[in-house]
Amino acid sequence: MCADFTNLKSEIHSLESAGADTFHVDIMDGKFVPNFAMGIEDVKAVASLSHIPIDVHLMIENPENYINVFASLGCDPIFVHAESTVHIHRALQQIKNAGKRAGIVVNPGTGIEFLEDLFSLIDFVLVMAVDPGFAGQKFISETPERVRRIKEKIAAHKKSTAIMVDGSINTQTIPLLYEAGCEYFVAGTSGLFNKKDDYTENIRKLKNCCKQ
Ligand code: ZN
């Protein structure tokens, strides 16, 4: 959603050649989050142009109604919000049944105890560093500590669940998150689409934060 939609084809190719590992597509329904962003047709367009994997982050109510559609478009992993359905176990199972990796997303204000009951189903925990819905928001400073606590839970349960963080990812926040145990980063306006440097230089700087 941060890319220039009037030049989507060249944006996709520029990001791929700049070293992006995957396209993270934010789907918003105007209900679960106040904003609208990208839909099924957009994912089809990105998929038809892309040579790297696509994951989807479903910020929509009752995501179970759309999981099979996004799975059929090849999206992997598929991320669903813990807060978006009362049947989160069923939604995650649906992703696994479709042969895709399952990711659970936790908003900044959501407790993390429940993750222990879902470790058998989840491949990723996506930790929001901002309240979802809009690009360009300020990093919530408690996020690294949340990552550390989730990492401890994963270790205590002897799981290999990976941690990803979404929101305000840049060269200031990545070192804090990486040190806390985060391995995957969703780059948006603050670190990648900021027009300070071109995509190649921005991605090089972001990846360098994980080399210490
Ligand atoms: Zn996202």
Short mmCIF file of N, CA and C and ligand atoms in Angstrom, two decimals, residues 24-28 55-57 59 126 128 166-167 186, ligand 1:
data_model
loop_
_atom_site.label_atom_id
_atom_site.label_comp_id
_atom_site.label_asym_id
_atom_site.label_seq_id
_atom_site.Cartn_x
_atom_site.Cartn_y
_atom_site.Cartn_z
N HIS A 24 4.61 -7.75 1.16
CA HIS A 24 3.67 -7.87 2.27
C HIS A 24 2.46 -7.00 1.91
N VAL A 25 1.33 -7.62 1.67
CA VAL A 25 0.16 -6.88 1.18
C VAL A 25 -0.85 -6.71 2.31
N ASP A 26 -1.14 -5.45 2.62
CA ASP A 26 -2.10 -5.12 3.68
C ASP A 26 -3.51 -5.05 3.10
N ILE A 27 -4.38 -5.87 3.65
CA ILE A 27 -5.78 -5.88 3.21
C ILE A 27 -6.62 -5.25 4.33
N MET A 28 -7.33 -4.18 4.02
CA MET A 28 -8.13 -3.47 5.04
C MET A 28 -9.56 -3.30 4.55
N ASP A 55 3.00 -12.28 0.88
CA ASP A 55 2.19 -12.65 2.04
C ASP A 55 1.08 -11.63 2.20
N VAL A 56 0.00 -12.05 2.84
CA VAL A 56 -1.10 -11.11 3.07
C VAL A 56 -1.37 -10.96 4.56
N HIS A 57 -1.65 -9.73 4.93
CA HIS A 57 -1.96 -9.35 6.30
C HIS A 57 -3.43 -8.91 6.29
N MET A 59 -6.43 -7.42 7.64
CA MET A 59 -6.99 -6.54 8.67
C MET A 59 -8.47 -6.38 8.35
N LEU A 126 3.13 -12.07 14.20
CA LEU A 126 3.37 -10.74 13.65
C LEU A 126 2.96 -9.73 14.72
N MET A 128 2.45 -6.06 16.01
CA MET A 128 2.24 -4.70 15.52
C MET A 128 2.97 -3.71 16.42
N ASP A 166 5.69 -5.33 12.33
CA ASP A 166 5.07 -4.49 11.30
C ASP A 166 4.77 -3.12 11.91
N GLY A 167 5.23 -2.06 11.26
CA GLY A 167 4.92 -0.71 11.71
C GLY A 167 6.17 0.04 12.15
N VAL A 186 8.66 -5.82 8.34
CA VAL A 186 7.83 -5.27 7.27
C VAL A 186 8.20 -3.81 7.10
ZN ZN B 1 0.97 -5.31 7.49
#
